[in-house]
mmCIF file of C-alpha atoms in Angstrom:
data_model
loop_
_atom_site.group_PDB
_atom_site.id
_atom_site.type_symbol
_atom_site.label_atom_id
_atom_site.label_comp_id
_atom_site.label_asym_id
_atom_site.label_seq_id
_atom_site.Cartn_x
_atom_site.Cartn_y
_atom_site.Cartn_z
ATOM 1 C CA UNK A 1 -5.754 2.742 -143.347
ATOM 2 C CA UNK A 2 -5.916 1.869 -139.607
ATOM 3 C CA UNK A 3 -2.750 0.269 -137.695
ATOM 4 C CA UNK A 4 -3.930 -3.432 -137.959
ATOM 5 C CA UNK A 5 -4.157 -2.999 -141.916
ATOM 6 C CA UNK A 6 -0.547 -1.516 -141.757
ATOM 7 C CA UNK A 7 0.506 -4.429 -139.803
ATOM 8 C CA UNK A 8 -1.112 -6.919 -142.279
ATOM 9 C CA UNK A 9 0.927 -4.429 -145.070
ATOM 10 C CA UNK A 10 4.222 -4.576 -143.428
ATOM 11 C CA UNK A 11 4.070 -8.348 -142.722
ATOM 12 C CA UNK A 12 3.632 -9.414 -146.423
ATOM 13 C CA UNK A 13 6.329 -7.082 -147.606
ATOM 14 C CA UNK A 14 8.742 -8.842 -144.961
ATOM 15 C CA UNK A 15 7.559 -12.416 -146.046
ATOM 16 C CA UNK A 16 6.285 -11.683 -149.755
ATOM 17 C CA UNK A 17 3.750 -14.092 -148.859
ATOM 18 C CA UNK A 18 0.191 -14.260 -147.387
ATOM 19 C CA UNK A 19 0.666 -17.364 -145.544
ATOM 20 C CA UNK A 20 3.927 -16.746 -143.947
ATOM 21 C CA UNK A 21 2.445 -13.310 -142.740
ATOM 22 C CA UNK A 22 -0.757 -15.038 -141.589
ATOM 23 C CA UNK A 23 1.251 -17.332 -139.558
ATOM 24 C CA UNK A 24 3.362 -14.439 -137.744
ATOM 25 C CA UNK A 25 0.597 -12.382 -137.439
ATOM 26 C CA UNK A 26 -1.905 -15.726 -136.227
ATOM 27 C CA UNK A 27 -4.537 -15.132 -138.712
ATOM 28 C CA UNK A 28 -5.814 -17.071 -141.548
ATOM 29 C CA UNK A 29 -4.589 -16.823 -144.763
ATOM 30 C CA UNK A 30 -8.089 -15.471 -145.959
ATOM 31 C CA UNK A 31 -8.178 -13.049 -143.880
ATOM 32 C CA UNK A 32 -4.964 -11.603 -145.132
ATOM 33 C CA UNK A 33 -5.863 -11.826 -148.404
ATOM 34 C CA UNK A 34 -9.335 -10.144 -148.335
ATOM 35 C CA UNK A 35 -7.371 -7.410 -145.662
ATOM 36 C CA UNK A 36 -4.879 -6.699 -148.877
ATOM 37 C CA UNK A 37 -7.808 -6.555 -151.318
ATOM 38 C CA UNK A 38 -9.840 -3.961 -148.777
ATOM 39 C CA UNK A 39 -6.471 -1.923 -148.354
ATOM 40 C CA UNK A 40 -6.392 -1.381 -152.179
ATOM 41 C CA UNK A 41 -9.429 -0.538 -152.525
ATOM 42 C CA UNK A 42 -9.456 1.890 -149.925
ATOM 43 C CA UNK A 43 -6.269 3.826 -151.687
ATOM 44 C CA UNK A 44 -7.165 3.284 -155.117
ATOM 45 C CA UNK A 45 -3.577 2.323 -156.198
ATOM 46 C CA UNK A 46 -2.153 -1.537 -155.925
ATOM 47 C CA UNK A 47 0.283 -2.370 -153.501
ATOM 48 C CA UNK A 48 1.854 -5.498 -154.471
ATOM 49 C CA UNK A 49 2.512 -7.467 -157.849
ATOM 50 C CA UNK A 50 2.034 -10.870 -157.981
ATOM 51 C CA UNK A 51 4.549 -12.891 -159.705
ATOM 52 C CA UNK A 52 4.842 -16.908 -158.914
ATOM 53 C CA UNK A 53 2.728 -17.045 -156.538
ATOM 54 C CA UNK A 54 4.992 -14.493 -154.220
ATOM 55 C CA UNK A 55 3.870 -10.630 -153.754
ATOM 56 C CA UNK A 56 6.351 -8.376 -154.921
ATOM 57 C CA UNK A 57 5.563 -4.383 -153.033
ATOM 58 C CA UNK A 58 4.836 -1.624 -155.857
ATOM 59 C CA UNK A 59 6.753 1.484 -155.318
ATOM 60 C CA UNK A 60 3.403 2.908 -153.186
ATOM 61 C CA UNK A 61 3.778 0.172 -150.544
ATOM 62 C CA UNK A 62 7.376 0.470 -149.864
ATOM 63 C CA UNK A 63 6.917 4.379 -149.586
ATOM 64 C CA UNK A 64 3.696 3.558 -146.769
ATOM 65 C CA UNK A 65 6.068 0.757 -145.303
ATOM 66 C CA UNK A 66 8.447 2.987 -144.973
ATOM 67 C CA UNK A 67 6.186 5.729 -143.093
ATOM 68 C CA UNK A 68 4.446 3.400 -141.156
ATOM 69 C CA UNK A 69 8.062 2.737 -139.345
ATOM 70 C CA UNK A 70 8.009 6.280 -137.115
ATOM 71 C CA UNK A 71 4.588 4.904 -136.026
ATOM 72 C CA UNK A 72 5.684 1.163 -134.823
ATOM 73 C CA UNK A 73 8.556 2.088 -133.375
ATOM 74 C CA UNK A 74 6.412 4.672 -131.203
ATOM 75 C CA UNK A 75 3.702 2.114 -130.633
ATOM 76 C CA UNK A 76 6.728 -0.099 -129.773
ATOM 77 C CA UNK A 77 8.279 2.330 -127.182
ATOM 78 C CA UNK A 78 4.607 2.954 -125.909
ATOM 79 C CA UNK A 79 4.109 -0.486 -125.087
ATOM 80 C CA UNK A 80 7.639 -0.908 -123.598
ATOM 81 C CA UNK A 81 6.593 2.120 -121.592
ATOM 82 C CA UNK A 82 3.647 0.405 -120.507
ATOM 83 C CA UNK A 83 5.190 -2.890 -119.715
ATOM 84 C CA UNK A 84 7.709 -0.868 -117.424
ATOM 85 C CA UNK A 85 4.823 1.220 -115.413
ATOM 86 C CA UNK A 86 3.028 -2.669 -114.927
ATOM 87 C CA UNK A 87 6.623 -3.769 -113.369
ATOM 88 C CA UNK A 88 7.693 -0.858 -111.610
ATOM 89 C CA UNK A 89 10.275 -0.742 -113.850
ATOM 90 C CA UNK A 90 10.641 2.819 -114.851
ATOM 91 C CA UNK A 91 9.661 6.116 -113.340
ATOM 92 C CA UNK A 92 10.999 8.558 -110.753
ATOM 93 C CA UNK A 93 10.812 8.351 -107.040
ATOM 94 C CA UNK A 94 12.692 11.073 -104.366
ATOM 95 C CA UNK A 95 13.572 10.119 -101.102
ATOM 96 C CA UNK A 96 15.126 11.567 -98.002
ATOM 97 C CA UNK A 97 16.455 9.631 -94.908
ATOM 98 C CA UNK A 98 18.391 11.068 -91.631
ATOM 99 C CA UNK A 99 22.431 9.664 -91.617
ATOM 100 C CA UNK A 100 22.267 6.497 -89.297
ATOM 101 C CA UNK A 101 19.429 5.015 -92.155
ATOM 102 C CA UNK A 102 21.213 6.331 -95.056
ATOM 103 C CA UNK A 103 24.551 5.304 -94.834
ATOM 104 C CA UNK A 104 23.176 1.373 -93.603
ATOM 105 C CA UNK A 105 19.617 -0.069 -95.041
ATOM 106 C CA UNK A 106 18.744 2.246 -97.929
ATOM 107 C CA UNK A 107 22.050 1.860 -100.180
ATOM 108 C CA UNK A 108 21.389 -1.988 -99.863
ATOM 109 C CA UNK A 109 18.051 -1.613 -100.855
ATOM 110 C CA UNK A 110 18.320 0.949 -103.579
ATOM 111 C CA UNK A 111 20.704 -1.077 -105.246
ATOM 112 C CA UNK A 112 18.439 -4.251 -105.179
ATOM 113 C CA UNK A 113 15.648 -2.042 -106.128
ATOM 114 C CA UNK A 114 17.549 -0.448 -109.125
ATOM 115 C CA UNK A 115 19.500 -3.277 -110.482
ATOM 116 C CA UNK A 116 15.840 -4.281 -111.892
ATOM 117 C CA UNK A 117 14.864 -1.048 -112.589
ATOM 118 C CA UNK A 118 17.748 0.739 -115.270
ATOM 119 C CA UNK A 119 14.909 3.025 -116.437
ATOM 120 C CA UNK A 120 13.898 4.256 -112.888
ATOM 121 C CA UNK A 121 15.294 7.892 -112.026
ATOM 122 C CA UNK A 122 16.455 8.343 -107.956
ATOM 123 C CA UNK A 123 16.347 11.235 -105.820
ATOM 124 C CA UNK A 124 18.374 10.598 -102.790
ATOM 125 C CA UNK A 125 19.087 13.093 -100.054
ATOM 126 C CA UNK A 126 20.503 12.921 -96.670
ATOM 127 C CA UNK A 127 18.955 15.245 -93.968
ATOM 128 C CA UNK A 128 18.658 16.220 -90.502
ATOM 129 C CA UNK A 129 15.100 14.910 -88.499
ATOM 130 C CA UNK A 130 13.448 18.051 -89.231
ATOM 131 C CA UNK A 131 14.401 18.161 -93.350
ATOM 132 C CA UNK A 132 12.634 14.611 -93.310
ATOM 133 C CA UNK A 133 9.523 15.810 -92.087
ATOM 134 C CA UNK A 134 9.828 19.219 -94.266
ATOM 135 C CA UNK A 135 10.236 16.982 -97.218
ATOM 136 C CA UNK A 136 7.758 14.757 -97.158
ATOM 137 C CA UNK A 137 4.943 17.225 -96.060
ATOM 138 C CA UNK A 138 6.384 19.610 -98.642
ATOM 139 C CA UNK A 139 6.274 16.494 -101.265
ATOM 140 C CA UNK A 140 9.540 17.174 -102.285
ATOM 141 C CA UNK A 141 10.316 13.695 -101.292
ATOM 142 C CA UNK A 142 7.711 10.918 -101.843
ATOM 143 C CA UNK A 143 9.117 8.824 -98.764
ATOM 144 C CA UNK A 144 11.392 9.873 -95.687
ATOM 145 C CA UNK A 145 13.311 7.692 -93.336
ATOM 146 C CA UNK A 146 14.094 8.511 -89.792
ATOM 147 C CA UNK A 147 15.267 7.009 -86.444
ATOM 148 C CA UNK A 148 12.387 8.288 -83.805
ATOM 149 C CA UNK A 149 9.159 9.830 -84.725
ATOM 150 C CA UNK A 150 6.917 11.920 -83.120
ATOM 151 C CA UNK A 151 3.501 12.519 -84.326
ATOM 152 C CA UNK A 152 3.278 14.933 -87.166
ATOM 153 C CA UNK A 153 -0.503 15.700 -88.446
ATOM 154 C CA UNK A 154 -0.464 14.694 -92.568
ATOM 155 C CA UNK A 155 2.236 11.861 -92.147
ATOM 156 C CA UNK A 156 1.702 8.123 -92.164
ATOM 157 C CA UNK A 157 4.314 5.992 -91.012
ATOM 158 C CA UNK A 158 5.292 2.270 -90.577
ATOM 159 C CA UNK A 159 8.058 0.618 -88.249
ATOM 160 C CA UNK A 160 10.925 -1.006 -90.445
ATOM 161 C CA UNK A 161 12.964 -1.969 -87.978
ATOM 162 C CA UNK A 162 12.916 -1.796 -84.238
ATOM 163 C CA UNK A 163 16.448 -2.365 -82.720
ATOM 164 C CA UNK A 164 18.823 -0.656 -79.236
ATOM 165 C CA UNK A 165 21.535 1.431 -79.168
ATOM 166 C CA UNK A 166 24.877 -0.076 -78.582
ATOM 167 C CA UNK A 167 28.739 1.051 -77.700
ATOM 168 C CA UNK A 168 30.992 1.781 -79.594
ATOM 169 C CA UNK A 169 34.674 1.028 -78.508
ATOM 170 C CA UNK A 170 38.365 1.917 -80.037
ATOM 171 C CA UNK A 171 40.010 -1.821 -80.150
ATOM 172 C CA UNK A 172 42.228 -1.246 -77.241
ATOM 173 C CA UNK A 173 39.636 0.049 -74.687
ATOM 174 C CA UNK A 174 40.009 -0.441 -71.399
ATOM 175 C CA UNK A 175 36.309 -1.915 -71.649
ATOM 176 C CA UNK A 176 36.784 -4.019 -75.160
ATOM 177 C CA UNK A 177 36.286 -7.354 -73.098
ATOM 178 C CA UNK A 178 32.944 -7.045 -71.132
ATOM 179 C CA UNK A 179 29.972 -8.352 -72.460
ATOM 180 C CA UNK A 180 28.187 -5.507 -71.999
ATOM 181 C CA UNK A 181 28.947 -1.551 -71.376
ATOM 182 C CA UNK A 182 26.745 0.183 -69.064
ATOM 183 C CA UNK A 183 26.316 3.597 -68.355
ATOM 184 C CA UNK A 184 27.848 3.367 -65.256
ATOM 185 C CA UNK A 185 31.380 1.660 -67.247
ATOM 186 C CA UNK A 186 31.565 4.648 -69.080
ATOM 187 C CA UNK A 187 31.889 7.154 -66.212
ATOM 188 C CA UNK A 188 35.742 8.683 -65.897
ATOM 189 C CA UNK A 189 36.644 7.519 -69.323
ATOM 190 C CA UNK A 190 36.381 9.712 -72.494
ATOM 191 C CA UNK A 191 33.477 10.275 -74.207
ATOM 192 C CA UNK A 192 32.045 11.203 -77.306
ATOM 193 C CA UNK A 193 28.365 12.033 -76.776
ATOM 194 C CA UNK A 194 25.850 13.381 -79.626
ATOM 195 C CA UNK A 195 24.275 16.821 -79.198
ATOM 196 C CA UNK A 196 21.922 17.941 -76.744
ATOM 197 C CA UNK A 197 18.818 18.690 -78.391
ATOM 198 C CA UNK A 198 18.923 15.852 -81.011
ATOM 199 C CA UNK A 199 16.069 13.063 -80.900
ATOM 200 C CA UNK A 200 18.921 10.057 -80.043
ATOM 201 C CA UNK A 201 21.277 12.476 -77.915
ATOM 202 C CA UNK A 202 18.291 13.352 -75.121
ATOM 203 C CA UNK A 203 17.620 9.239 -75.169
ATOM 204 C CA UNK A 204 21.420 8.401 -74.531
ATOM 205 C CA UNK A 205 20.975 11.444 -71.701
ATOM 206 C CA UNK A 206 18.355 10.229 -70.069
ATOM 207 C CA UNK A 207 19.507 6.395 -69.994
ATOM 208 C CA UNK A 208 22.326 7.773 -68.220
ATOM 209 C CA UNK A 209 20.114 9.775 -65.772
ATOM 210 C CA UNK A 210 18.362 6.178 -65.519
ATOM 211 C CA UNK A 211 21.370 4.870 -64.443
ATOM 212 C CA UNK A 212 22.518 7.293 -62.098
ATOM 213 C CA UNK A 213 25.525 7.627 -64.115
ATOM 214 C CA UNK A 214 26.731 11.570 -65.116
ATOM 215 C CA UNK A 215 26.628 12.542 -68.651
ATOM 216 C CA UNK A 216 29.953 14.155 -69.090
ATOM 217 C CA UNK A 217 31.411 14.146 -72.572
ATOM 218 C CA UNK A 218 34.739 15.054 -74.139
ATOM 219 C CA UNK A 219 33.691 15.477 -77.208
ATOM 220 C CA UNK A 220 30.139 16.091 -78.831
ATOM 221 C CA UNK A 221 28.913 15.653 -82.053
ATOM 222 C CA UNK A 222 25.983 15.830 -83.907
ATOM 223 C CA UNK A 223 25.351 12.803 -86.049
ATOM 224 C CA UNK A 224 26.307 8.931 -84.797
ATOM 225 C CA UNK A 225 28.730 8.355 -87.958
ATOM 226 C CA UNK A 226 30.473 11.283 -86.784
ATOM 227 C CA UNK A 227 30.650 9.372 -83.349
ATOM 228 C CA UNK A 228 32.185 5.998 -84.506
ATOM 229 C CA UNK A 229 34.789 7.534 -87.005
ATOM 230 C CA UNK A 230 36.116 9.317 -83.788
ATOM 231 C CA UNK A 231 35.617 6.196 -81.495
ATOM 232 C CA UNK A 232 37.727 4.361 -84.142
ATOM 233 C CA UNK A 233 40.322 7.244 -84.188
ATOM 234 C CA UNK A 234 40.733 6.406 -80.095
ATOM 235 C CA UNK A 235 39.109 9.926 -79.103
ATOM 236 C CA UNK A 236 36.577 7.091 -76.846
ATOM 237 C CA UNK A 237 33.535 5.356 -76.268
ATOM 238 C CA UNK A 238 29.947 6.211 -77.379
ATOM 239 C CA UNK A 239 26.544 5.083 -77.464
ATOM 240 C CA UNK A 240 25.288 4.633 -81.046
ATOM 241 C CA UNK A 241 22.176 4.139 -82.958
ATOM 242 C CA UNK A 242 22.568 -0.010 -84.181
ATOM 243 C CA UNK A 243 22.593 1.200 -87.811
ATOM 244 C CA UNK A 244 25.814 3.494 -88.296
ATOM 245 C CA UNK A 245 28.514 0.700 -86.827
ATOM 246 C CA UNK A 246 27.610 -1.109 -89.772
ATOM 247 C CA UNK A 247 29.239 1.914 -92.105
ATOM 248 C CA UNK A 248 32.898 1.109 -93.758
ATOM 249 C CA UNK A 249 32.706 -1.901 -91.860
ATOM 250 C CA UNK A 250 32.713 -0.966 -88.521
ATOM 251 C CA UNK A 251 36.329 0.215 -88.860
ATOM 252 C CA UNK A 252 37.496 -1.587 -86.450
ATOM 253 C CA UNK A 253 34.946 -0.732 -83.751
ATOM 254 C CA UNK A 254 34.154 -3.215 -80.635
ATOM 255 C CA UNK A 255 30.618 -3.113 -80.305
ATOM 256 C CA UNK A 256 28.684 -3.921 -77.833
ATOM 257 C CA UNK A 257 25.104 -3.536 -75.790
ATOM 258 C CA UNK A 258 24.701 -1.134 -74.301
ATOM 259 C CA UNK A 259 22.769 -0.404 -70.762
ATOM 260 C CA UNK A 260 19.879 0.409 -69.515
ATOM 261 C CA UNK A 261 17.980 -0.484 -72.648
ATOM 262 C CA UNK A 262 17.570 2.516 -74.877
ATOM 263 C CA UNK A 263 15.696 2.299 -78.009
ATOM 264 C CA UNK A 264 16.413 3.261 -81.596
ATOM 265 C CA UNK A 265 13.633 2.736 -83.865
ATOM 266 C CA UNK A 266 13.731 3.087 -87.544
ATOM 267 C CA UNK A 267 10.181 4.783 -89.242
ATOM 268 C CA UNK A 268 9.037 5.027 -92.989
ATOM 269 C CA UNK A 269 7.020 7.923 -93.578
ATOM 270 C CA UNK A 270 5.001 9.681 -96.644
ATOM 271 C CA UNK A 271 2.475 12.113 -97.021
ATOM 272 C CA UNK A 272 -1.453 11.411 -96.460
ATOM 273 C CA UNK A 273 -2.383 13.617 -98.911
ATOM 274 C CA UNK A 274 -1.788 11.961 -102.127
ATOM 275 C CA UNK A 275 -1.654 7.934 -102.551
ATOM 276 C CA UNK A 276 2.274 6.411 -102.371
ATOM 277 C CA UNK A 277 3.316 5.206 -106.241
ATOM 278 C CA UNK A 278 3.277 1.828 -107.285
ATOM 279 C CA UNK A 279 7.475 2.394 -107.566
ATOM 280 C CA UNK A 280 7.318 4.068 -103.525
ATOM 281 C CA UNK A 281 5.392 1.119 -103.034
ATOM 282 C CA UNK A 282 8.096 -1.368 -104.436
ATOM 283 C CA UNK A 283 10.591 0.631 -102.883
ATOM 284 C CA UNK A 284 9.087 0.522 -99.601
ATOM 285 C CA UNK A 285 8.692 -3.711 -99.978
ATOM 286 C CA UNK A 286 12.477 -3.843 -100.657
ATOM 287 C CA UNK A 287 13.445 -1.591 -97.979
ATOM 288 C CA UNK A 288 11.004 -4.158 -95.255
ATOM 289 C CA UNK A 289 13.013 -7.057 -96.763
ATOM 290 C CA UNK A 290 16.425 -5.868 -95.959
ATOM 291 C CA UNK A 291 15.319 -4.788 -92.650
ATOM 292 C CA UNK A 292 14.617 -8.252 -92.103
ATOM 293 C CA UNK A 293 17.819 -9.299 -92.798
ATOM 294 C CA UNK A 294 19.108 -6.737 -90.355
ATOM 295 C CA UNK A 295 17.328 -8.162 -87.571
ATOM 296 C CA UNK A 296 19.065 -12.163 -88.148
ATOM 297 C CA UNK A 297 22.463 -10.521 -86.861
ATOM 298 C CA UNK A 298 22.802 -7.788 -84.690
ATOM 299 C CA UNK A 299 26.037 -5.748 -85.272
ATOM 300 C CA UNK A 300 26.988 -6.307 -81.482
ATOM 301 C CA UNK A 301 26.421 -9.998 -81.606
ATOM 302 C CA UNK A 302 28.239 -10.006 -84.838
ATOM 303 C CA UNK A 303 31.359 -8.753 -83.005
ATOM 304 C CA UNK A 304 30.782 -10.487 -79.827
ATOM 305 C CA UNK A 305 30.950 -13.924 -81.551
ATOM 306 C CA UNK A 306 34.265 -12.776 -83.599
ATOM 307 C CA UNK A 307 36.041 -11.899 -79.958
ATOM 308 C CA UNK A 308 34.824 -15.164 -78.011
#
């Protein structure tokens, strides 16, 4: 008895007719007829009583209807499985972004991405430049995240958003009401600069040797979050990637631009060696659309407006 023949079976135990089933199951009344007839013969043992013109299931039937249930609810969680993998709906997908990218664009995104998706499993991890690069190559993570790239043999990447490092002031700063900081405004005053030997603290070190301005700070630290949670304290100024301002609502933070020009671009990156998932690919299509949004309103012209 194959699984169409089961279906017929089922049907005309649940209606008790061979019309009614016909109709749910859009065949012709025939056809479920002769499919009864073929399904007894191939048993050798009747499966319903007829009484009135309505079918009435022997004992026989209702013991296969009853069997055939394990199989149609797997059939049914098959094709639910199926419909899911078609809609990206289900599945498992690891990713790994540095701070500044973690803590601004991908919770927005991953939220989006997951409200549709309850059946999709996340790996999220926050790492340093290098731990991106080690995770993706490694395929630990399907897709990394990073502000600055340089070029890594195995990786492809895309630009999701291109944007400038700004300043970050305490409310009361001396400099709170220009326009725009330069590197020159920050000279004399405290400082909270990021470490030497990190991607975005070398550009904020040489866009102060571009402006003839010396690169004295009171305080260092190693990731921009860390920079603007001390900024916001009153330890000082800094020079931030555009991204991490945008964290707990800027607590409080005056931003502004920031000169010389220095730029902070964000990359998407994931291994050549194996094709990206239709979910990384999803993933990937959310994360471009929220970087679009970023690029409407610029956290310093956000403040700027809110001060004039």
């Amino acid at each position: 008895m194959n699984l169409r023949q089961l279906e017929i079976l089922r049907a005309v135990i649940r209606h008790r007719t061979t019309v009614a089933a016909a109709d749910e199951l859009a065949l012709s009344q025939p056809a479920v007829s002769n499919a009864l007839k073929t399904m007894e013969a191939q048993a050798g043992f009747a499966l319903f009583e007829r009484v009135n013109n309505r079918l009435f299931p022997t004992a026989e039937a209702m013991a296969l209807y009853k069997e055939s249930e394990a199989i149609f609810a797997l059939h049914a969680k098959l094709e639910s499985r199926v419909r899911d993998l078609r809609e990206n709906r289900a599945g498992h997908l690891a990713i790994v972004a540095t701070p500044p990218l973690a803590y601004s664009i991908i919770p927005s995104a991953l939220s989006s991405f997951l409200r549709r998706r309850p059946e999709t499993r996340v790996f999220f991890d926050v790492r340093r430049y290098e731990g991106i690069i080690e995770g993706v190559l490694s395929r630990v993570a399907e897709l990394g995240f990073a502000l600055g790239l340089t070029h890594h043999p195995g990786i492809a990447h895309e630009v999701v958003h291109t944007g400038e490092m700004v300043c970050v002031l305490p409310p009361l700063h001396p400099l709170a009401d220009k326009p725009m900081i330069s590197a020159s405004d920050l000279s004399g005053l405290p400082f909270i600069g990021l470490e030497r030997g990190t991607r975005l603290g070398e550009a904020v070190r040489d866009s102060f040797a571009r402006d003839g301005a010396p690169f004295r700070p009171t305080v260092e630290v190693r990731y921009c979050n860390t920079a603007c949670v001390l900024a916001a304290a009153g330890v000082g100024a800094a020079v931030v990637d555009p991204f991490s301002p945008r964290q707990n609502s800027g607590s409080g933070l005056v931003v502004r631009p920031f000169a010389p020009t220095t730029h902070a671009v964000a990359y998407m990156l994931w291994s050549e060696a194996e094709p990206l998932s239709r979910l990384a690919k999803a993933f990937l299509n959310k994360v471009r659309k929220e970087s679009t949004l970023l690029e409407r309103v610029a956290p310093h012209r956000q403040h700027q407006t809110d001060s004039d």
